[in-house]
PDB file of C-alpha atoms and ligand atoms in Angstrom:
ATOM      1  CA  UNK A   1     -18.985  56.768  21.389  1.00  0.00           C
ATOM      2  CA  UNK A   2     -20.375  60.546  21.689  1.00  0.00           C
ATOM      3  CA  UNK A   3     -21.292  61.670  18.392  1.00  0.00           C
ATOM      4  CA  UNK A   4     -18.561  64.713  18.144  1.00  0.00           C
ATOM      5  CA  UNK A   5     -16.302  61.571  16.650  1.00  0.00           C
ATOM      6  CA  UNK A   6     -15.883  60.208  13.197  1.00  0.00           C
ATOM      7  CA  UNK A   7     -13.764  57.348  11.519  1.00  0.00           C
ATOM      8  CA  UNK A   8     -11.688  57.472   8.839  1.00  0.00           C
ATOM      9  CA  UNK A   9      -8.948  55.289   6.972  1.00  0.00           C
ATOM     10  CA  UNK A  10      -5.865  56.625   4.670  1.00  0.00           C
ATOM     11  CA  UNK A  11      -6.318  53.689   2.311  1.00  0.00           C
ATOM     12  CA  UNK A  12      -4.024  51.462   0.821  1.00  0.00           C
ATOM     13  CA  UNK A  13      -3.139  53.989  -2.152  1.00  0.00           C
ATOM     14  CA  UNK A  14      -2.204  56.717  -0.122  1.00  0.00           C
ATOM     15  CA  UNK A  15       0.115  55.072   2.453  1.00  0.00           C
ATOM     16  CA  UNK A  16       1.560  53.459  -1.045  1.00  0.00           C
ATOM     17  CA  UNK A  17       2.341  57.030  -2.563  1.00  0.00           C
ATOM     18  CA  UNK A  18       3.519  57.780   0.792  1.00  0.00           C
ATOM     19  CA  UNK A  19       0.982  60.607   1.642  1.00  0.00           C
ATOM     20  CA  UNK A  20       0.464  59.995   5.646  1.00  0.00           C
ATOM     21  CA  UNK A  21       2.247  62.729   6.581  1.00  0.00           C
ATOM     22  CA  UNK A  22       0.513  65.101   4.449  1.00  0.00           C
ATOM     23  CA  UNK A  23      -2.621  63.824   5.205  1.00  0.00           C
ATOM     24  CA  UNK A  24      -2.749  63.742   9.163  1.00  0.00           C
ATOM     25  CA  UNK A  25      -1.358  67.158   8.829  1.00  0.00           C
ATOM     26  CA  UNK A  26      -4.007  68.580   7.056  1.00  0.00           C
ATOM     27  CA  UNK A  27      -7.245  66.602   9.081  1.00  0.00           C
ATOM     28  CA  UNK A  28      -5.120  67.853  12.238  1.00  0.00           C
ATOM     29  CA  UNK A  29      -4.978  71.885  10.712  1.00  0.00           C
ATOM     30  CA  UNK A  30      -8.703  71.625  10.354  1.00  0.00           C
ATOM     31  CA  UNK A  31      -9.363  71.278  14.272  1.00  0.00           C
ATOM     32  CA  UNK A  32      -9.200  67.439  14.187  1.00  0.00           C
ATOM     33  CA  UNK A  33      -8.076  65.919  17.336  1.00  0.00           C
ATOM     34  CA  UNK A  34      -6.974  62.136  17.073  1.00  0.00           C
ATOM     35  CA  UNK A  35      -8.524  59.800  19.654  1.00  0.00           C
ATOM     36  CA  UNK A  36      -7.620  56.659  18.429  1.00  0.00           C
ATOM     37  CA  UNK A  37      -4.847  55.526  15.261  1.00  0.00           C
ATOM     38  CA  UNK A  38      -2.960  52.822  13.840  1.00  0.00           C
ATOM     39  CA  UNK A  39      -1.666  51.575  10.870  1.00  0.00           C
ATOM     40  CA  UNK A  40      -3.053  47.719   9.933  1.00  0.00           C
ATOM     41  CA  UNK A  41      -3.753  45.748   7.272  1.00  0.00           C
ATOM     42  CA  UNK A  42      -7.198  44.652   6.781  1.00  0.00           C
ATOM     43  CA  UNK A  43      -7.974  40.699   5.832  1.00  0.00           C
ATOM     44  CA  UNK A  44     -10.579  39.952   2.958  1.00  0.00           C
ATOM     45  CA  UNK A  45     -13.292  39.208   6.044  1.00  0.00           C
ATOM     46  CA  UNK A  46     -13.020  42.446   7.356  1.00  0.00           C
ATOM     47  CA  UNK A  47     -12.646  44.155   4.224  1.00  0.00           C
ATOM     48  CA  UNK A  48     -16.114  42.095   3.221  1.00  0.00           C
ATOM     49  CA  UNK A  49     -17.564  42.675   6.782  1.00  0.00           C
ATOM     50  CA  UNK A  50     -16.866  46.624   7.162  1.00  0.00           C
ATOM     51  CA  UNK A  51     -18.188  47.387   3.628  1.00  0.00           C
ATOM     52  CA  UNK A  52     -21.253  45.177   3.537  1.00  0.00           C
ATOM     53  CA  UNK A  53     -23.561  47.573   2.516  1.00  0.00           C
ATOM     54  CA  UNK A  54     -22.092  47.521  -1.131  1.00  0.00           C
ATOM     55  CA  UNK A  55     -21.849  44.078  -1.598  1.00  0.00           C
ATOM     56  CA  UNK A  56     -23.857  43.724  -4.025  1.00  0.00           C
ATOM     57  CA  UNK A  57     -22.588  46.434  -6.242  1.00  0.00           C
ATOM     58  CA  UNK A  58     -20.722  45.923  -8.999  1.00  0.00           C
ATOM     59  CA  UNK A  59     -17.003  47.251  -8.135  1.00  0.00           C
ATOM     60  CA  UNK A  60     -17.630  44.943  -4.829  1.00  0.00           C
ATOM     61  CA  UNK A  61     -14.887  42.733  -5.688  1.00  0.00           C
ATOM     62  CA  UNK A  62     -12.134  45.077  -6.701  1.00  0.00           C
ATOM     63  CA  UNK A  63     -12.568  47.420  -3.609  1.00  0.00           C
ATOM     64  CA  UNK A  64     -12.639  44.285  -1.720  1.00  0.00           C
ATOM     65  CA  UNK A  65      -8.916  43.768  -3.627  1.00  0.00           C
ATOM     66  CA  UNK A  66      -7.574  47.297  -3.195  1.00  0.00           C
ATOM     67  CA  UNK A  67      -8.337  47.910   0.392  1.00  0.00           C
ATOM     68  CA  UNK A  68      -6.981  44.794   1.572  1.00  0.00           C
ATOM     69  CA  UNK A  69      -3.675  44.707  -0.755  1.00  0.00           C
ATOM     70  CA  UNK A  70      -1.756  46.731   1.862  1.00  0.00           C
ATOM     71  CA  UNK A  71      -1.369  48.654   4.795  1.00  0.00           C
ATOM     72  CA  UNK A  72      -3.749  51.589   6.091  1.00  0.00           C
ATOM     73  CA  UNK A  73      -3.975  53.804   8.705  1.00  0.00           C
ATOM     74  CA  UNK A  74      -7.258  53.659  10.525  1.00  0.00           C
ATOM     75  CA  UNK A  75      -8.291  56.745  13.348  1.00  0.00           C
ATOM     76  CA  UNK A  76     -10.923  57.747  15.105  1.00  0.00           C
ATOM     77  CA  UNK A  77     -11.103  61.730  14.985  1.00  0.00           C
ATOM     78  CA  UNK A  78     -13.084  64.203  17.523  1.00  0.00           C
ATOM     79  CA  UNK A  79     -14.464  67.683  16.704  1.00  0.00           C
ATOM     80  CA  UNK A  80     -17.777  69.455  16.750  1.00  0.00           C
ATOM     81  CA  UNK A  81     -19.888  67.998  13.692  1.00  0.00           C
ATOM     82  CA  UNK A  82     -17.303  65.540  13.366  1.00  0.00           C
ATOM     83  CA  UNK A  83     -18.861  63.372  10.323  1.00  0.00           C
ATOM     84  CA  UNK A  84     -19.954  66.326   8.415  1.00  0.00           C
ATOM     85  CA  UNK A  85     -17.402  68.420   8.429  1.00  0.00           C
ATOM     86  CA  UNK A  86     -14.778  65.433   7.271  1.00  0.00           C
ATOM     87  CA  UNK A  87     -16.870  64.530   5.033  1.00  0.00           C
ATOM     88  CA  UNK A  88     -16.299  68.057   3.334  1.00  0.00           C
ATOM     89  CA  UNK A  89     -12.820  67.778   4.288  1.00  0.00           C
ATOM     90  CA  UNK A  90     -12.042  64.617   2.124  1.00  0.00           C
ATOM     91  CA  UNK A  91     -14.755  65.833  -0.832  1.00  0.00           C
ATOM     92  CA  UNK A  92     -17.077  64.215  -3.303  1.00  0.00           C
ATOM     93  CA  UNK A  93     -16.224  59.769  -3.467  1.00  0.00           C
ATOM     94  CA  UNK A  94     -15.020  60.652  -7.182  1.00  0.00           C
ATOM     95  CA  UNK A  95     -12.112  63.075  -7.400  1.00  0.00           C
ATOM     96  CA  UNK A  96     -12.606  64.786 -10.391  1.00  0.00           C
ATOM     97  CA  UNK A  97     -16.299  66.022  -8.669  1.00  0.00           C
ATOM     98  CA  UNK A  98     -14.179  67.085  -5.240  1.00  0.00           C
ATOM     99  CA  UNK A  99     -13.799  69.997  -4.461  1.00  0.00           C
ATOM    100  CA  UNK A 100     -10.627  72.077  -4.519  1.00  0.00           C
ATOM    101  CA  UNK A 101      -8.294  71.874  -1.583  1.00  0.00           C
ATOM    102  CA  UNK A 102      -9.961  68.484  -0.543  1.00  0.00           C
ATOM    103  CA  UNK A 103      -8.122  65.501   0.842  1.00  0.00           C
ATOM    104  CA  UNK A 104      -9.730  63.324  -2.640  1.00  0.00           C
ATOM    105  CA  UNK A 105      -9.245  66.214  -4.856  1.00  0.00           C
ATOM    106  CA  UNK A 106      -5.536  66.800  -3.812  1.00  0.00           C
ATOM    107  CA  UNK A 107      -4.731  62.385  -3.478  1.00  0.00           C
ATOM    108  CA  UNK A 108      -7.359  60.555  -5.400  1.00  0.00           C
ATOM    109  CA  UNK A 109      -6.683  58.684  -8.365  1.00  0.00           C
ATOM    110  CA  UNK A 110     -10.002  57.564  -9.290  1.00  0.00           C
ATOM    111  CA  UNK A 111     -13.677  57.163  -7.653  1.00  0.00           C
ATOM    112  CA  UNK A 112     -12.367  53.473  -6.780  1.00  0.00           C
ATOM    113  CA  UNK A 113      -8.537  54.231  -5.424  1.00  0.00           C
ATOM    114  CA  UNK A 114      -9.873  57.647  -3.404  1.00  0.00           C
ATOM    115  CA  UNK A 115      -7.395  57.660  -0.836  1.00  0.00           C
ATOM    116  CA  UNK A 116      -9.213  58.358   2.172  1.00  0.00           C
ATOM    117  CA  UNK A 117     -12.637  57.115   4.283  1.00  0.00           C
ATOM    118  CA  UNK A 118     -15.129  58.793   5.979  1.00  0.00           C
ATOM    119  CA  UNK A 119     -17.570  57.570   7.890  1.00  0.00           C
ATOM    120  CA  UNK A 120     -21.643  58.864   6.626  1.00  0.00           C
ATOM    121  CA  UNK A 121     -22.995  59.277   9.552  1.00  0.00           C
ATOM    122  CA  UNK A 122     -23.056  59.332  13.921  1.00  0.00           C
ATOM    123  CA  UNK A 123     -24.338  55.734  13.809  1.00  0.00           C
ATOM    124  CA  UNK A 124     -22.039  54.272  11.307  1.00  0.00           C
ATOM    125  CA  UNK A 125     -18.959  56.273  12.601  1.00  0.00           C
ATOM    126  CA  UNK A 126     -19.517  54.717  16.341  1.00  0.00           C
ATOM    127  CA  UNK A 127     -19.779  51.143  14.608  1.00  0.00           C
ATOM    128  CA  UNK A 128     -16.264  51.539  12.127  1.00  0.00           C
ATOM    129  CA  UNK A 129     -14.440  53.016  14.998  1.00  0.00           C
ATOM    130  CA  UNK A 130     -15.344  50.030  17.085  1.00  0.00           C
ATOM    131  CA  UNK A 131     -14.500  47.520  14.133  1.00  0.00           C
ATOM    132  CA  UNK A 132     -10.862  49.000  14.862  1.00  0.00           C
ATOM    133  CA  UNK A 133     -10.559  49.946  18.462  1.00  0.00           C
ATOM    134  CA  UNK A 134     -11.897  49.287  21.620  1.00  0.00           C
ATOM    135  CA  UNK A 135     -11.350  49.911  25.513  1.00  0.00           C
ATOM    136  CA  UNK A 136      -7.489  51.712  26.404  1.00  0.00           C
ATOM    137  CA  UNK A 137      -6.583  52.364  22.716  1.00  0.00           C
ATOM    138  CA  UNK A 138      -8.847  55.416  22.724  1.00  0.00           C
ATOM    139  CA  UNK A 139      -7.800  58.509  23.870  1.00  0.00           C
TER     140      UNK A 139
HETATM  141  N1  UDP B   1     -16.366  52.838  -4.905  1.00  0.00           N
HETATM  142  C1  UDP B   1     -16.000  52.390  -6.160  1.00  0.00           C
HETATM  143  N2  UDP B   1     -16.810  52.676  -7.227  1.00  0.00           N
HETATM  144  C2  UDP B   1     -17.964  53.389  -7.101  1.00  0.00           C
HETATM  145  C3  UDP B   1     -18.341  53.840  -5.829  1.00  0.00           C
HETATM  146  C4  UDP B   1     -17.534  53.549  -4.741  1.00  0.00           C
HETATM  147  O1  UDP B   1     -14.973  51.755  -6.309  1.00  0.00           O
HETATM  148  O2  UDP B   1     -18.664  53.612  -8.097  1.00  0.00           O
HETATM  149  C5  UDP B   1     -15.502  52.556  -3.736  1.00  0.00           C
HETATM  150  C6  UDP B   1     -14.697  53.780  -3.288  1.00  0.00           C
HETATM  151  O3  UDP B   1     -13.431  53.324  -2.787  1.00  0.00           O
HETATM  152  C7  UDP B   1     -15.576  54.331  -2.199  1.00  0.00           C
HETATM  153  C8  UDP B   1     -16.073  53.033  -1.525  1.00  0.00           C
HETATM  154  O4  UDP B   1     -16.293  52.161  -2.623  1.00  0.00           O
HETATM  155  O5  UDP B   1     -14.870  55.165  -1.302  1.00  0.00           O
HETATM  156  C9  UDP B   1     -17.345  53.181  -0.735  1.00  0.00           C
HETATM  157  O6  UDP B   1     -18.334  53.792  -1.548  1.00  0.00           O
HETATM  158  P1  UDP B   1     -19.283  54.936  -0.987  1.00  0.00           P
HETATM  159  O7  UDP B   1     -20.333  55.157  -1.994  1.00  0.00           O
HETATM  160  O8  UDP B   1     -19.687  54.599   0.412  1.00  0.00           O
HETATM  161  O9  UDP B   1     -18.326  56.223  -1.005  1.00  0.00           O
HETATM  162  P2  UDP B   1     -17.649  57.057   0.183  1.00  0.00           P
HETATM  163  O10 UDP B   1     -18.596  57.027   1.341  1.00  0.00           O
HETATM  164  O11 UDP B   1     -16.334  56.398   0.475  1.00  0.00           O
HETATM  165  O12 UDP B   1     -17.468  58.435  -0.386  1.00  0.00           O
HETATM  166 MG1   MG B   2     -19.578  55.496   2.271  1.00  0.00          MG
END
Protein backbone atom coordinates (compact mmCIF):
# COMPACT_ATOMS: atom_id res chain seq x y z
CA UNK A 1 0.00 0.00 0.00
CA UNK A 2 1.78 3.50 -0.96
CA UNK A 3 2.10 5.45 2.05
CA UNK A 4 -0.32 8.54 0.88
CA UNK A 5 -3.13 6.02 2.60
CA UNK A 6 -4.37 5.67 6.11
CA UNK A 7 -7.05 3.46 7.96
CA UNK A 8 -9.61 4.39 9.98
CA UNK A 9 -12.87 2.91 11.69
CA UNK A 10 -16.22 4.94 12.82
CA UNK A 11 -16.54 2.75 15.90
CA UNK A 12 -19.29 1.10 17.37
CA UNK A 13 -20.52 4.38 19.30
CA UNK A 14 -20.76 6.47 16.48
CA UNK A 15 -22.65 4.27 13.97
CA UNK A 16 -24.92 3.73 17.35
CA UNK A 17 -25.66 7.61 17.68
CA UNK A 18 -26.04 7.45 14.07
CA UNK A 19 -23.13 9.84 13.10
CA UNK A 20 -21.86 8.13 9.61
CA UNK A 21 -23.15 10.57 7.62
CA UNK A 22 -21.67 13.37 9.39
CA UNK A 23 -18.58 11.82 9.72
CA UNK A 24 -17.66 10.65 6.05
CA UNK A 25 -18.75 14.07 5.16
CA UNK A 26 -16.40 15.83 7.05
CA UNK A 27 -13.02 13.26 6.38
CA UNK A 28 -14.33 13.67 2.62
CA UNK A 29 -14.39 17.97 2.97
CA UNK A 30 -10.86 17.68 4.20
CA UNK A 31 -9.45 16.25 0.76
CA UNK A 32 -9.99 12.59 1.80
CA UNK A 33 -10.58 10.30 -1.01
CA UNK A 34 -12.07 6.78 -0.02
CA UNK A 35 -10.26 3.77 -1.49
CA UNK A 36 -11.69 1.12 0.27
CA UNK A 37 -15.15 1.00 2.93
CA UNK A 38 -17.53 -1.14 4.55
CA UNK A 39 -19.52 -1.47 7.37
CA UNK A 40 -18.73 -4.97 9.57
CA UNK A 41 -18.78 -6.15 12.74
CA UNK A 42 -15.63 -7.20 14.25
CA UNK A 43 -15.44 -10.76 16.35
CA UNK A 44 -13.57 -10.78 19.82
CA UNK A 45 -10.36 -12.44 17.72
CA UNK A 46 -10.05 -9.68 15.58
CA UNK A 47 -10.89 -7.17 18.00
CA UNK A 48 -7.92 -9.00 20.25
CA UNK A 49 -5.72 -9.47 17.08
CA UNK A 50 -5.94 -5.76 15.53
CA UNK A 51 -5.31 -4.10 18.95
CA UNK A 52 -2.55 -6.31 20.30
CA UNK A 53 -0.28 -3.81 21.14
CA UNK A 54 -2.47 -2.80 24.26
CA UNK A 55 -3.13 -5.97 25.54
CA UNK A 56 -1.70 -5.72 28.36
CA UNK A 57 -3.13 -2.46 29.45
CA UNK A 58 -5.56 -2.12 31.76
CA UNK A 59 -8.88 -0.95 29.77
CA UNK A 60 -7.82 -4.10 27.41
CA UNK A 61 -10.87 -5.89 28.18
CA UNK A 62 -13.54 -3.26 27.90
CA UNK A 63 -12.26 -1.87 24.49
CA UNK A 64 -12.10 -5.41 23.55
CA UNK A 65 -16.17 -5.24 24.64
CA UNK A 66 -17.05 -1.92 23.02
CA UNK A 67 -15.52 -2.35 19.66
CA UNK A 68 -16.89 -5.62 19.06
CA UNK A 69 -20.60 -4.94 20.53
CA UNK A 70 -21.74 -3.65 17.12
CA UNK A 71 -21.33 -2.59 13.77
CA UNK A 72 -18.47 -0.22 12.32
CA UNK A 73 -17.50 1.18 9.34
CA UNK A 74 -13.95 0.43 8.40
CA UNK A 75 -12.07 2.58 5.17
CA UNK A 76 -9.05 2.96 3.85
CA UNK A 77 -8.52 6.81 2.96
CA UNK A 78 -5.83 8.42 0.38
CA UNK A 79 -4.32 11.94 0.55
CA UNK A 80 -0.92 13.51 0.78
CA UNK A 81 0.37 12.87 4.50
CA UNK A 82 -2.45 10.70 4.88
CA UNK A 83 -1.76 9.39 8.65
CA UNK A 84 -0.80 12.72 9.91
CA UNK A 85 -3.09 14.82 8.78
CA UNK A 86 -6.16 12.36 10.07
CA UNK A 87 -4.67 12.03 12.87
CA UNK A 88 -5.24 15.91 13.42
CA UNK A 89 -8.46 15.50 11.82
CA UNK A 90 -9.96 13.09 14.50
CA UNK A 91 -7.81 14.97 17.57
CA UNK A 92 -6.21 14.02 20.83
CA UNK A 93 -7.49 9.82 21.95
CA UNK A 94 -9.34 11.73 24.94
CA UNK A 95 -11.99 14.23 23.87
CA UNK A 96 -11.96 16.68 26.34
CA UNK A 97 -7.89 17.26 25.22
CA UNK A 98 -9.15 17.41 21.25
CA UNK A 99 -9.09 20.01 19.68
CA UNK A 100 -11.99 22.14 18.48
CA UNK A 101 -13.68 21.22 15.26
CA UNK A 102 -12.17 17.62 15.54
CA UNK A 103 -13.96 14.43 14.60
CA UNK A 104 -13.31 13.24 18.80
CA UNK A 105 -13.96 16.65 20.02
CA UNK A 106 -17.31 17.06 18.06
CA UNK A 107 -18.44 12.75 18.72
CA UNK A 108 -16.45 11.43 21.58
CA UNK A 109 -17.90 10.47 24.71
CA UNK A 110 -14.96 9.53 26.61
CA UNK A 111 -11.08 8.56 25.99
CA UNK A 112 -12.53 4.82 25.84
CA UNK A 113 -15.91 5.32 23.52
CA UNK A 114 -13.87 7.99 21.03
CA UNK A 115 -15.76 7.39 18.06
CA UNK A 116 -13.30 7.17 15.46
CA UNK A 117 -9.65 5.27 14.56
CA UNK A 118 -6.72 6.32 13.09
CA UNK A 119 -4.07 4.54 12.16
CA UNK A 120 -0.23 5.98 13.91
CA UNK A 121 1.72 5.52 11.36
CA UNK A 122 2.68 4.37 7.25
CA UNK A 123 3.56 0.90 8.58
CA UNK A 124 0.67 0.26 10.80
CA UNK A 125 -1.87 1.94 8.38
CA UNK A 126 -0.71 -0.60 5.40
CA UNK A 127 -1.15 -3.57 8.01
CA UNK A 128 -5.05 -2.38 9.46
CA UNK A 129 -6.09 -1.68 5.97
CA UNK A 130 -5.07 -5.16 4.99
CA UNK A 131 -6.74 -6.73 8.23
CA UNK A 132 -9.99 -5.37 6.34
CA UNK A 133 -9.46 -5.44 2.65
CA UNK A 134 -7.57 -6.99 0.15
CA UNK A 135 -7.25 -7.45 -3.79
CA UNK A 136 -10.65 -5.82 -5.96
CA UNK A 137 -12.23 -4.15 -2.86
CA UNK A 138 -9.73 -1.30 -3.16
CA UNK A 139 -10.22 1.39 -5.28
N1 LIG B 1 -8.31 3.55 25.14
C1 LIG B 1 -8.97 3.48 26.35
N2 LIG B 1 -8.37 4.02 27.46
C2 LIG B 1 -7.15 4.63 27.42
C3 LIG B 1 -6.48 4.70 26.19
C4 LIG B 1 -7.07 4.15 25.06
O1 LIG B 1 -10.06 2.95 26.43
O2 LIG B 1 -6.65 5.09 28.45
C5 LIG B 1 -8.94 2.99 23.92
C6 LIG B 1 -9.52 4.07 23.00
O3 LIG B 1 -10.69 3.54 22.37
C7 LIG B 1 -8.38 4.27 22.03
C8 LIG B 1 -7.89 2.82 21.85
O4 LIG B 1 -7.98 2.28 23.16
O5 LIG B 1 -8.81 4.85 20.82
C9 LIG B 1 -6.47 2.70 21.35
O6 LIG B 1 -5.62 3.47 22.18
P1 LIG B 1 -4.47 4.38 21.56
O7 LIG B 1 -3.63 4.84 22.69
O8 LIG B 1 -3.82 3.66 20.43
O9 LIG B 1 -5.28 5.66 21.03
P2 LIG B 1 -5.62 6.16 19.55
O10 LIG B 1 -4.46 5.78 18.68
O11 LIG B 1 -6.90 5.49 19.15
O12 LIG B 1 -5.78 7.65 19.68
MG1 LIG C 1 -3.46 4.02 18.42
Amino acid sequence: MATNRTFTMLKPDAVEKGHIGAILEKISASGFRIVAMKLTQMTRTDAETFYAIHKERPFFGDLVEYMTRGPIVAAILEKDNAVEDFRTLIGATNPEEAAEGTIRKLYAASIGENAVHGSDSDDNAAIEGAFHFSGRDIF
